[in-house]
Coordinates of C-alpha atoms and ligand atoms in Angstrom, one line a residue:
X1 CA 83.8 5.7 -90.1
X2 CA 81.0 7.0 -88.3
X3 CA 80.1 5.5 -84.7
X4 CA 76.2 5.7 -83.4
X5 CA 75.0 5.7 -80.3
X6 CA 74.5 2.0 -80.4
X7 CA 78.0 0.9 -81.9
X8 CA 79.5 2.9 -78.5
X9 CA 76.9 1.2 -76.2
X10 CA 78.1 -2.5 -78.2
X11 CA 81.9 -1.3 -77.9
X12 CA 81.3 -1.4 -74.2
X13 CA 79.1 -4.5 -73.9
X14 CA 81.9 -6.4 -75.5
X15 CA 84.6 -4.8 -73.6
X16 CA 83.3 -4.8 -70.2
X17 CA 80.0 -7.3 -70.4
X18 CA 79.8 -7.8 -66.3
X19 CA 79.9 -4.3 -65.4
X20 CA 76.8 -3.1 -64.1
X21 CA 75.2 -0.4 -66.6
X22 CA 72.1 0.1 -63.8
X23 CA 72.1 -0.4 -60.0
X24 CA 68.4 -0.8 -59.2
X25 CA 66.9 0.2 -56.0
X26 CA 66.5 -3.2 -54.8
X27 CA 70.0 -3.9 -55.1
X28 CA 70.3 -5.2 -58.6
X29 CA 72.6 -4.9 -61.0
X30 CA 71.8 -4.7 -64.8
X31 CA 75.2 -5.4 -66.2
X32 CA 76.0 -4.5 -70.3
X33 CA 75.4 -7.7 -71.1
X34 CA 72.3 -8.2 -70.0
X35 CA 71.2 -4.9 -71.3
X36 CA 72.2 -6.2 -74.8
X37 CA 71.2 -9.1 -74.3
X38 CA 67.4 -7.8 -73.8
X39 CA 67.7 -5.3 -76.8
X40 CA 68.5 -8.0 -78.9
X41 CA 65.6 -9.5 -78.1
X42 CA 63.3 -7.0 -78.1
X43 CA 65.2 -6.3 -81.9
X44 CA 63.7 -10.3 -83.2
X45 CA 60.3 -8.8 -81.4
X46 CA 59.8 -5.9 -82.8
X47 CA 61.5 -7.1 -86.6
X48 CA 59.3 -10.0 -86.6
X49 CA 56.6 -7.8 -86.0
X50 CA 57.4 -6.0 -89.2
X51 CA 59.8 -3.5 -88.0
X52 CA 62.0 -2.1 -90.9
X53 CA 64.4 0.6 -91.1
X54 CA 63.0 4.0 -91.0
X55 CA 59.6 2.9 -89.0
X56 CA 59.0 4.4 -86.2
X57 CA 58.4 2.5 -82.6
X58 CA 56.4 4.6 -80.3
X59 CA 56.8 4.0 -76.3
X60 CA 54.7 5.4 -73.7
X61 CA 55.5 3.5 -71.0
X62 CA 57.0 3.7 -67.1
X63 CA 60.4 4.4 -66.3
X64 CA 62.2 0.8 -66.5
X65 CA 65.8 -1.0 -67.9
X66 CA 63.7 -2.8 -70.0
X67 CA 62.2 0.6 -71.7
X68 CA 65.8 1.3 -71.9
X69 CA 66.7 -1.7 -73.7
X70 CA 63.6 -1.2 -76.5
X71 CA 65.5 2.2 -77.3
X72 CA 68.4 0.6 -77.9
X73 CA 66.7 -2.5 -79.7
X74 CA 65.3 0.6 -81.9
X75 CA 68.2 1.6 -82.6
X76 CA 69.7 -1.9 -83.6
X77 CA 67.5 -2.2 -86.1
X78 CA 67.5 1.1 -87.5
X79 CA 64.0 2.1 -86.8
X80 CA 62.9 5.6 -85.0
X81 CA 62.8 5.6 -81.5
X82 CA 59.9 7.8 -80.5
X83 CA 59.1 8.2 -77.1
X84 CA 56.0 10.1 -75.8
X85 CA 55.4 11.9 -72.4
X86 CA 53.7 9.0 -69.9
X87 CA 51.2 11.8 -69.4
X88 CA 49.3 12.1 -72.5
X89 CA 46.2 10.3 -72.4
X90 CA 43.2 10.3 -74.8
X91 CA 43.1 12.5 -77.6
X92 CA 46.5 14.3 -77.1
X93 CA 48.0 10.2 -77.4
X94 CA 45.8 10.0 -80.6
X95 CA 47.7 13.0 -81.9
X96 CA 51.1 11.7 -81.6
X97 CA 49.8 8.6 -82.6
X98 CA 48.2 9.8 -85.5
X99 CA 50.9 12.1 -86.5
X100 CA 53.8 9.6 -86.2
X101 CA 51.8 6.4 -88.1
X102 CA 54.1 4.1 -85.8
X103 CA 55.1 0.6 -87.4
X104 CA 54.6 -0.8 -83.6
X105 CA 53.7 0.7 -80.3
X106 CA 54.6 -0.2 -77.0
X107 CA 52.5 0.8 -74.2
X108 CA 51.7 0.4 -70.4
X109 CA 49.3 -3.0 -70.2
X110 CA 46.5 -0.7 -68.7
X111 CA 46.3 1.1 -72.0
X112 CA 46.9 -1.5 -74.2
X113 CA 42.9 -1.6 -75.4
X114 CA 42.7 2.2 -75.7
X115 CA 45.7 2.2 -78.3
X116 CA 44.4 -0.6 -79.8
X117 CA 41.0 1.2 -80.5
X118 CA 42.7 4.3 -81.6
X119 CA 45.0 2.4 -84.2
X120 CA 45.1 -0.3 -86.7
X121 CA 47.6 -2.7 -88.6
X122 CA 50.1 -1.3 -85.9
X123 CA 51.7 -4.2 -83.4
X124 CA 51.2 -3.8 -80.1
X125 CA 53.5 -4.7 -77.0
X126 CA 53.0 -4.2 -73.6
X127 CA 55.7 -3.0 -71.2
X128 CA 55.2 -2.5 -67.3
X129 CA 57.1 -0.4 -64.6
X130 CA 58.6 -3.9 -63.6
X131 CA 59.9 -4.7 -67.1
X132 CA 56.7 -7.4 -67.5
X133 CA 54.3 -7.5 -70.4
X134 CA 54.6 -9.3 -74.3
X135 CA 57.3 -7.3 -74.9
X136 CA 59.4 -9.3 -72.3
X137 CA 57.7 -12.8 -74.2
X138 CA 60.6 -14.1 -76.3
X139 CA 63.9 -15.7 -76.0
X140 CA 65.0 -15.6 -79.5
X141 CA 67.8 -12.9 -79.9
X142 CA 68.7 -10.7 -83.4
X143 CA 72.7 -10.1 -82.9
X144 CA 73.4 -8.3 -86.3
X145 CA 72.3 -4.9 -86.6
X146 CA 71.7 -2.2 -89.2
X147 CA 74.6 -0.2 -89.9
X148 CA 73.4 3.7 -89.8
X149 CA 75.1 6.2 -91.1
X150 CA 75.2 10.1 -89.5
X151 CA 72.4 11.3 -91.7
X152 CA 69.7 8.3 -91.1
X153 CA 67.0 9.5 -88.4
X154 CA 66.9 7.9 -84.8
X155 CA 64.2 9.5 -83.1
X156 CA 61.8 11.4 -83.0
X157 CA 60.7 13.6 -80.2
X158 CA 58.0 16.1 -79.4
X159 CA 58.9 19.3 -77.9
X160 CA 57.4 19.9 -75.0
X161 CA 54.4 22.1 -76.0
X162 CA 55.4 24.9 -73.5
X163 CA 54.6 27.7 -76.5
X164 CA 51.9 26.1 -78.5
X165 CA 51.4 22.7 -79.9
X166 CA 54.1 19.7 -79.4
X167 CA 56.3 18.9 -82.8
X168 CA 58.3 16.5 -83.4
X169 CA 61.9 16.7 -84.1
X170 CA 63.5 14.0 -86.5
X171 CA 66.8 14.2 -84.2
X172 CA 69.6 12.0 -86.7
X173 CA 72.2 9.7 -85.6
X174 CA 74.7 12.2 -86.0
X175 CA 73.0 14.4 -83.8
X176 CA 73.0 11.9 -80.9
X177 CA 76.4 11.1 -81.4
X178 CA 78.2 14.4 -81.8
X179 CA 76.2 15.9 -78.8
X180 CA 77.1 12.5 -76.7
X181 CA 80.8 13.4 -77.6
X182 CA 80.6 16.7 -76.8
X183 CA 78.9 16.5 -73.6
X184 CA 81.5 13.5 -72.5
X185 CA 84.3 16.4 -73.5
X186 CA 82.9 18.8 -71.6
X187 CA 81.9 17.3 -68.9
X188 CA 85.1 14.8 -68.5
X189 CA 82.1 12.6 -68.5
X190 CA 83.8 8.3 -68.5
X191 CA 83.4 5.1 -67.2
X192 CA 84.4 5.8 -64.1
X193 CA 81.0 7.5 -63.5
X194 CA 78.5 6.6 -61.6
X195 CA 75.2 9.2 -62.5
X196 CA 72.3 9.4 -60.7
X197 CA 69.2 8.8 -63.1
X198 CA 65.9 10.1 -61.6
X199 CA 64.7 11.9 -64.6
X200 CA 61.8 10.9 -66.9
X201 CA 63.3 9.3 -70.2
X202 CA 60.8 10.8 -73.0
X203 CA 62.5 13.5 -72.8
X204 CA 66.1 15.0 -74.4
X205 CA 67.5 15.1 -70.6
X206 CA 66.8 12.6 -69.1
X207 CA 67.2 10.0 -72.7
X208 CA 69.9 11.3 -74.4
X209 CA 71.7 13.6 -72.1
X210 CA 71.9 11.0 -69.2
X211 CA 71.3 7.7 -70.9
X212 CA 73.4 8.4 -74.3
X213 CA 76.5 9.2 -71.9
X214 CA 76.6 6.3 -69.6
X215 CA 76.0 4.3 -72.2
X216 CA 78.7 5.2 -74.9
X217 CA 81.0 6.0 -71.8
X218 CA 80.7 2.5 -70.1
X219 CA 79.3 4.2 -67.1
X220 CA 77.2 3.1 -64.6
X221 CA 73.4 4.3 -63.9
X222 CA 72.1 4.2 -60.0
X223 CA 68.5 3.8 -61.2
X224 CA 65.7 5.6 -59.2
X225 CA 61.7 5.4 -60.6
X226 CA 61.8 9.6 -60.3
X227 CA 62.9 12.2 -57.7
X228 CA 62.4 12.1 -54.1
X229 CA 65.0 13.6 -52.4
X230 CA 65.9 10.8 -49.9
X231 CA 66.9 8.4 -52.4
X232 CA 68.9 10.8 -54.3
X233 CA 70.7 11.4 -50.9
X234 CA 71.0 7.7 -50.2
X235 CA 73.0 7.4 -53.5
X236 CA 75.5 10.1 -53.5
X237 CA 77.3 8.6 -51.4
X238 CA 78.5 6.3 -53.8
X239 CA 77.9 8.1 -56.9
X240 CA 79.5 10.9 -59.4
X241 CA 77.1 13.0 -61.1
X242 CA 73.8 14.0 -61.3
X243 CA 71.8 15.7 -63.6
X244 CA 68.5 17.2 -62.6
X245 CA 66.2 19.9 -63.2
X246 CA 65.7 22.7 -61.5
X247 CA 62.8 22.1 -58.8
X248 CA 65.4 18.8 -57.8
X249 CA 67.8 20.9 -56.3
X250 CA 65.2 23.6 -54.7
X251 CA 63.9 20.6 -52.8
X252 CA 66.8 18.9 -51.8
X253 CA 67.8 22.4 -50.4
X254 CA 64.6 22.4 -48.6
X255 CA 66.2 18.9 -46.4
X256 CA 68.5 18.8 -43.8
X257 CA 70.4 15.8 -45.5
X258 CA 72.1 17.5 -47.9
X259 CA 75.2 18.7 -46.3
X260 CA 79.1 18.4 -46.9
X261 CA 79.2 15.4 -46.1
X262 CA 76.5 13.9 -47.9
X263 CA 78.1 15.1 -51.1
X264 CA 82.0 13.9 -50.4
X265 CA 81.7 11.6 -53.1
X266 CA 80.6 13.9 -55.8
X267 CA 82.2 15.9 -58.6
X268 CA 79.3 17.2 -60.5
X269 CA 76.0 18.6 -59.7
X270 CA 74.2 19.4 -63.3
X271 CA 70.8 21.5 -64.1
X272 CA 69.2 22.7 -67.4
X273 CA 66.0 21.8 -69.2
X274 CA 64.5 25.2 -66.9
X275 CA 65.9 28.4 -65.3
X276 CA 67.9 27.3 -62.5
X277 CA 67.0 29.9 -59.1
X278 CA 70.0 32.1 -58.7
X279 CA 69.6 31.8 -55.2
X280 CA 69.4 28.3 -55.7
X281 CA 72.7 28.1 -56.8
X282 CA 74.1 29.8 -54.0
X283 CA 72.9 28.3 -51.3
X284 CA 73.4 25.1 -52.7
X285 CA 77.3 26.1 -52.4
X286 CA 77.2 27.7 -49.2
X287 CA 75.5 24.2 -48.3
X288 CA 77.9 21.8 -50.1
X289 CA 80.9 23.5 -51.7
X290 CA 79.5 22.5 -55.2
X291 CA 78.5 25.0 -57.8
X292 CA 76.1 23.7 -59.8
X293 CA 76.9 23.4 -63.7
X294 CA 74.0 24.8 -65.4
X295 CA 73.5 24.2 -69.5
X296 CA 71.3 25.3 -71.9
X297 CA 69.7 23.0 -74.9
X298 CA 66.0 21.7 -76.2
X299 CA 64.6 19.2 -77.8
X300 CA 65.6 20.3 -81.8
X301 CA 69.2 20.6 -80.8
X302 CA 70.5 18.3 -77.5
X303 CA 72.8 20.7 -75.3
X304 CA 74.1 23.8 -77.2
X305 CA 75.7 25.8 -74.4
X306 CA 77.3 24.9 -71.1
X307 CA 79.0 26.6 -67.8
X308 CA 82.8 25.4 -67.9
X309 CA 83.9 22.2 -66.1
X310 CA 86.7 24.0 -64.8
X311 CA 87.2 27.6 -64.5
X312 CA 84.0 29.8 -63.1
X313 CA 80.2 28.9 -63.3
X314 CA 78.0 31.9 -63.5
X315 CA 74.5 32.5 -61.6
X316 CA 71.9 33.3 -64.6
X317 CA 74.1 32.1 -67.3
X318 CA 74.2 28.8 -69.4
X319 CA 77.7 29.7 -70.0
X320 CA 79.5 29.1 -73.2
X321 CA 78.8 27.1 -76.9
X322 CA 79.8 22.9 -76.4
X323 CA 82.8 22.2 -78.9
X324 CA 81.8 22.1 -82.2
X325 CA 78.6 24.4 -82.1
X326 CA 77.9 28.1 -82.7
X327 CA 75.2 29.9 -80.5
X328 CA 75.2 33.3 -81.5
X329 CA 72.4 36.1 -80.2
X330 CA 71.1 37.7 -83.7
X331 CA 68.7 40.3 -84.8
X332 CA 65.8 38.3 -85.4
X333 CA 64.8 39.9 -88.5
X334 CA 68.0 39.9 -90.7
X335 CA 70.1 36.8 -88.9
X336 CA 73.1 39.0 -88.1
X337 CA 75.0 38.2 -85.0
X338 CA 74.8 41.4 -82.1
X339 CA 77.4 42.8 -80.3
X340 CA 77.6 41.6 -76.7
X341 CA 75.2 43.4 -74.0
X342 CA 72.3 43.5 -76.6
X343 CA 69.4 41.2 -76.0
X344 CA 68.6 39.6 -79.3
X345 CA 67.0 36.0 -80.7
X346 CA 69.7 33.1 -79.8
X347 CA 70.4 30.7 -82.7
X348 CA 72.1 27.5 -83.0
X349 CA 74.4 26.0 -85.9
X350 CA 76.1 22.4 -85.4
X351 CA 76.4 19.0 -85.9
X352 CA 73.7 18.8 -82.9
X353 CA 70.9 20.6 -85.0
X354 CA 67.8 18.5 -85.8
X355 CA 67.0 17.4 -89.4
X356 CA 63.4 18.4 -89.5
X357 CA 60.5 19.0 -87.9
X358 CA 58.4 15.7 -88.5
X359 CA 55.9 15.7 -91.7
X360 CA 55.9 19.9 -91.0
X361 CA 58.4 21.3 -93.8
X362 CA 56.4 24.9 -93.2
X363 CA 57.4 25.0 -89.5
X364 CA 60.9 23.4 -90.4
X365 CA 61.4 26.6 -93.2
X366 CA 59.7 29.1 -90.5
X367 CA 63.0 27.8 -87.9
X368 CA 66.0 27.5 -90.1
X369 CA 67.5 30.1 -91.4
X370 CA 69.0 29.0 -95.2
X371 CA 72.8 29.7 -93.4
X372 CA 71.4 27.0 -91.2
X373 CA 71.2 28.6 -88.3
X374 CA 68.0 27.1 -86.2
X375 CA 66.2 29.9 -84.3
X376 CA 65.5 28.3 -80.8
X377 CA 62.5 31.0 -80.0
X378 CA 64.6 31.9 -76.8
X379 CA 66.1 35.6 -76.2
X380 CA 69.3 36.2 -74.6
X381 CA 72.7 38.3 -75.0
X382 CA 76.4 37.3 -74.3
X383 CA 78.1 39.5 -71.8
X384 CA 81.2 40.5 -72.3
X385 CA 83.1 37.3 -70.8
X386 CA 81.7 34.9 -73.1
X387 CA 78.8 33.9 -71.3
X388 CA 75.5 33.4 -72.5
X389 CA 72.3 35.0 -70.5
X390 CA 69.2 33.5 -71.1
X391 CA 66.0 36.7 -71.4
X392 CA 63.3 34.1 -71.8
X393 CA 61.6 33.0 -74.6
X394 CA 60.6 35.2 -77.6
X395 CA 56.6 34.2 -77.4
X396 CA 56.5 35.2 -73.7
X397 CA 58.8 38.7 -74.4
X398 CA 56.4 42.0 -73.0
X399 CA 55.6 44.8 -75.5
X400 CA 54.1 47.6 -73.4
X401 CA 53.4 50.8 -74.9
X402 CA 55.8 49.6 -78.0
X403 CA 58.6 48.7 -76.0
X404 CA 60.6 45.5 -75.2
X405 CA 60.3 43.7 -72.1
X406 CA 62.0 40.8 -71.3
X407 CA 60.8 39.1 -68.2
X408 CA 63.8 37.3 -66.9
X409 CA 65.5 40.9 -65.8
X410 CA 62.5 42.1 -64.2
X411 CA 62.1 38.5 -62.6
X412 CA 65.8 38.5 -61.1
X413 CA 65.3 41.7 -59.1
X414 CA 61.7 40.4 -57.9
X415 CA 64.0 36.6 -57.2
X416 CA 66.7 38.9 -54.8
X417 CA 64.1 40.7 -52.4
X418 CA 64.1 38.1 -49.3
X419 CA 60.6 37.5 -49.3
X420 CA 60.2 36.3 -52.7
X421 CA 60.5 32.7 -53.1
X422 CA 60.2 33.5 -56.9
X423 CA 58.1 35.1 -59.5
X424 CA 57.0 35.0 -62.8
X425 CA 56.6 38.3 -65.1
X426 CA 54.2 38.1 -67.7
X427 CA 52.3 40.4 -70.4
X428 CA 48.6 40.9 -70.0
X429 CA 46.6 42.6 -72.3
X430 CA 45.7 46.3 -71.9
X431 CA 44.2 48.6 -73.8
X432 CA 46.4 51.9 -73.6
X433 CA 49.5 49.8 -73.9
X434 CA 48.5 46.9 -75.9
X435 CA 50.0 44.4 -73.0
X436 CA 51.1 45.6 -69.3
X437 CA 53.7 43.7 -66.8
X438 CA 52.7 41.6 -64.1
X439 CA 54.6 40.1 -61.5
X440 CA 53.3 36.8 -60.5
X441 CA 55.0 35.9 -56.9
X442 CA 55.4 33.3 -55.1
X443 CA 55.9 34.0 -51.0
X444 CA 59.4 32.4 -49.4
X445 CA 57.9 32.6 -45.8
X446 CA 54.1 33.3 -46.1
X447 CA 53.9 36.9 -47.2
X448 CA 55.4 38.5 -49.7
X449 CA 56.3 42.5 -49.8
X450 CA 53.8 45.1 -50.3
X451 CA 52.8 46.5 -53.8
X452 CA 54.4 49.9 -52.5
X453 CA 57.6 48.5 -51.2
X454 CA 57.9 46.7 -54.6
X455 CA 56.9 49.8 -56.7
X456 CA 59.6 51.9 -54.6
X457 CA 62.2 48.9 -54.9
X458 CA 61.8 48.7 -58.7
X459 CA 61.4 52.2 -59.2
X460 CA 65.2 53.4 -59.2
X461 CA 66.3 50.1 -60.7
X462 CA 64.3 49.3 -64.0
X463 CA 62.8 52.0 -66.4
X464 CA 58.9 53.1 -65.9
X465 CA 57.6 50.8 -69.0
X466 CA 60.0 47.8 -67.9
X467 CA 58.0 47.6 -64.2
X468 CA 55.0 45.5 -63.0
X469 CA 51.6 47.3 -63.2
X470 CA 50.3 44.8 -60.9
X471 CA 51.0 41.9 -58.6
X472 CA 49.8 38.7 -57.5
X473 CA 50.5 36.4 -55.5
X474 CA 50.5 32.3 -55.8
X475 CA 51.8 29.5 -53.3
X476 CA 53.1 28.0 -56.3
X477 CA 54.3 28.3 -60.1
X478 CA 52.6 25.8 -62.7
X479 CA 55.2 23.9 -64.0
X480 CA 55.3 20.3 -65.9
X481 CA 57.3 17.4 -65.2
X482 CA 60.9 19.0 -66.6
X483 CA 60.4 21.8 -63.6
X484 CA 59.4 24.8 -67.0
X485 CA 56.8 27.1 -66.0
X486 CA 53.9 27.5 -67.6
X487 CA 53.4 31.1 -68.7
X488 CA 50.3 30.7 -71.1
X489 CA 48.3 29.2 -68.4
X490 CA 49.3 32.3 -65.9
X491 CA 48.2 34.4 -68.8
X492 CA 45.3 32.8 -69.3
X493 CA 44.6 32.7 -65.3
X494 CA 44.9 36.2 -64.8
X495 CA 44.0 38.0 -68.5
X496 CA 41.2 40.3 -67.5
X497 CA 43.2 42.4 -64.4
X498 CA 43.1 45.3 -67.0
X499 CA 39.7 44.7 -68.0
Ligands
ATP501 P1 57.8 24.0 -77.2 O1 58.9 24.1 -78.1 O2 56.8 22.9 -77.7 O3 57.1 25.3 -76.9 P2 59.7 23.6 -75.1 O4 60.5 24.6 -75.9 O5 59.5 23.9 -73.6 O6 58.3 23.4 -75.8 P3 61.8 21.6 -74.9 O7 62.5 21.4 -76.1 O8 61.5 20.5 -74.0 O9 60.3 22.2 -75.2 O10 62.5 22.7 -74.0 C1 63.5 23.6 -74.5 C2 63.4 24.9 -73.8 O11 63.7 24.8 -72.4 C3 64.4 25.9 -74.3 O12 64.1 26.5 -75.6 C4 64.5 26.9 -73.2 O13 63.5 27.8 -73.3 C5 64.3 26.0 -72.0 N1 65.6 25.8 -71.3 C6 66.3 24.7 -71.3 N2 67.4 24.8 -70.5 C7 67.3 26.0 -70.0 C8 68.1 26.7 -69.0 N3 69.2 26.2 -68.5 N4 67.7 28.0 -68.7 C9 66.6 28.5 -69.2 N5 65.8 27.9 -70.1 C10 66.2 26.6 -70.4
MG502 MG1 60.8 24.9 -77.9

């Protein structure tokens, strides 16, 4: 029969109750017990509050166990766990708020009366960074829990808004679970781990990839608020894994710390959620002996694609489909699969795929094709090992003069020149070519080439129409909390150069 996240995380509780499933940075431990022992109280809270299967429980609170332990209490109960980005203030929280129509809400005590005002007949708890507030008021516990099967929803989540508007994905239990399972396979993920957790949990990395995992593994979390480099250093020496975004590892490259020795303990260095630097990757094995795995997945889908545990990890590449799922690159007008070498719309089919996009069956019809492949808006191709490259996505692809650019090629032989800490190509509007290149860099020591020595480097390596008409220089990419640049917002900043 079919086993949800929560059955695994119970599974574990019972088997192993006194094994820490956090180690807090004062020294704590947070064992399984006491981590079901809080859900199941926060389950009487929030059921006694009215809570009923299929309602959904909004949190947009601080990185804490006890936030933790109100996903799981979700769970339990078989409502739908929907966190939201601890960003959104205002009228972007009275979107999510108004979209979702949340049963209860559970919120930082400093915006408890905001939410309040922007809701009503919704029950409000308050959760703190240091797991105080009236969701931590109760002692009574709710053991029993409501069976759900592979098809009921657990969450919802909100893409990140990177190419337009945030929607929500209605992510099901079987879609938590088979990705979990996969992952663990992959990964030779078990309960002998001991991960690293510095990433937000709103999101599908640092919630599902990292938390799912431990959990249904029976692993062990060393708990950190968010990155800074020196407590990530501090713990690997007695940890396994850790799973970051990209900017985690450009900055622990930028401190002396990280060297051999600092990483004896660990097996597994992961990125995704962004581009990881090529260069990035290689100095990070020159510096430790570790290639970084690099994976590939979004909010609609958990991970889809992954660089092999054993056998070789490829700069650029987000390596191969996790058991049990297709990624194919198609034509994006007929569906069809393309040969490999040719750059088409990548596409995703599995037991990972979202069910919906919340109360938006237009948009959901727009992204699934009726074979049931979901088209992911990125670009890509497979070369011929396998491997999957990632172009960029198919709202920021270049047509200039009516033909394709795709910025991450143009990008990686900006990324290789020495000066160039990195770049970002984007298309601007022009009015011979309806939108022309331009390379947006960023200076690795100060100053960054000349135009000329750029034009003359480029010129023998990508096609006239394919390089930048102009350049400009930053000291740093716009990027949100999950280390993904912000294209629209260069485009916006620098639309009228051909004007
Ligand atoms: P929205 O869909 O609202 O525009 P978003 O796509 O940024 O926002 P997420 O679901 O958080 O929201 O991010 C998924 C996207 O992140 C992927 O579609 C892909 O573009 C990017 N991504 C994830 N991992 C990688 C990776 N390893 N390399 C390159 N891009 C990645
Ligand atoms: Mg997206």
């Amino acid at each position: 029969s079919f086993q949800g996240i929560y059955t695994a995380f119970l599974d574990r509780a019972e088997q192993h109750p006194d094994k820490p499933a956090f180690e807090l940075k004062d020294g704590r431990h947070i064992t399984y017990h006491d981590l079901l022992t809080d859900a199941q109280r926060i389950a009487h809270l929030l059921t006694r509050a009215g809570v009923q299967p299929g309602d959904r429980v909004a949190c947009q609170v601080k990185k804490s166990v006890r936030a933790v332990a109100a996903y799981l209490a979700v769970l339990q109960i078989g409502g739908i766990y929907l966190p939201l980005n601890t960003a959104y203030t205002g009228t972007e929280l009275q979107y999510f708020l108004d979209d979702a129509e949340p049963t209860a809400v559970v919120v930082d005590p400093a915006n408890a009366v905001a939410v309040r005002d922007m809701t009503s007949d919704v029950a409000i708890f308050t959760l703190d960074a240091q797991g105080s507030g009236t969701l931590s008021a109760c002692e009574t516990r709710l053991t029993t829990f409501a069976p759900a099967t592979a098809e009921d929803p657990a969450a919802i989540l909100y893409t990140s808004g990177t190419t337009g508007r945030s929607k929500g994905a209605v992510l099901t239990h079987g879609n938590l679970a088979s990705n979990c399972h996969a992952l663990l396979e992959a990964w030779e993920f078990t309960g002998e781990d001991r991960l690293i957790h510095a990433l937000p949990i709103f999101h599908i990395h640092g919630l599902f990839v990292a938390i799912n995992m431990s959990l249904a593994a029976g692993a062990t979390m060393l708990w950190m608020d968010g990155f800074d480099v020196d407590g990530i250093v501090d713990r690997m020496s007695t940890a396994t894994v850790l799973m970051g975004v990209p900017t985690f590892y450009t900055r622990m490259l930028a401190s002396e710390r990280l060297t051999r020795d600092a990483v004896q303990n660990m097996r597994l260095f992961v990125s995704g959620s962004a581009p990881l630097l090529t260069a990035d990757f290689e100095v990070f094995y020159e510096r430790t002996g570790h290639y970084i795995l690099e994976r590939y997945g979004m909010t609609e889908t958990g991970m889809n694609t992954t660089n092999p545990y054993h056998g070789e990890r490829r700069p650029g590449s987000v390596g191969q489909p996790l058991p049990g799922i297709e990624a194919i690159v198609a034509d994006p007008k007929t569906g069809e699969e393309m040969p490999a070498g040719q750059i088409g719309s990548i596409e995703v089919r599995g037991p990972n795929v979202f069910d919906r996009y919340w109360r938006n069956p237009d948009k959901t019809r727009e992204e699934k094709r009726d074979n049931g492949f979901f088209i992911t808006g990125d670009q890509g191709y497979y070369d011929t090992d396998g491997y999957l490259h990632i172009s960029g996505r198919s709202k920021d692809m270049i047509i200039s003069g009516g033909y394709n650019v795709y910025p991450k090629e143009v990008e990686q032989l900006l990324d290789d020149h020495p000066l160039i800490a990195e770049s970002a190509v984007i298309g601007i509007p022009h009015a011979d070519l309806g939108e022309s290149v331009v390379a947006v860099l960023v200076a690795a020591n100060g100053q960054v080439p000349s135009d000329a020595e750029l034009t003359g480097m480029l010129a023998d390596q990508l096609a006239r129409y394919k390089q930048p008409r102009a350049y400009r220089v930053i000291t740093e990419l716009p990027r949100n909390v999950m280390g993904k640049v912000q294209k629209a917002q260069l485009r916006e900043e620098f639309a009228d150069i051909f004007t």
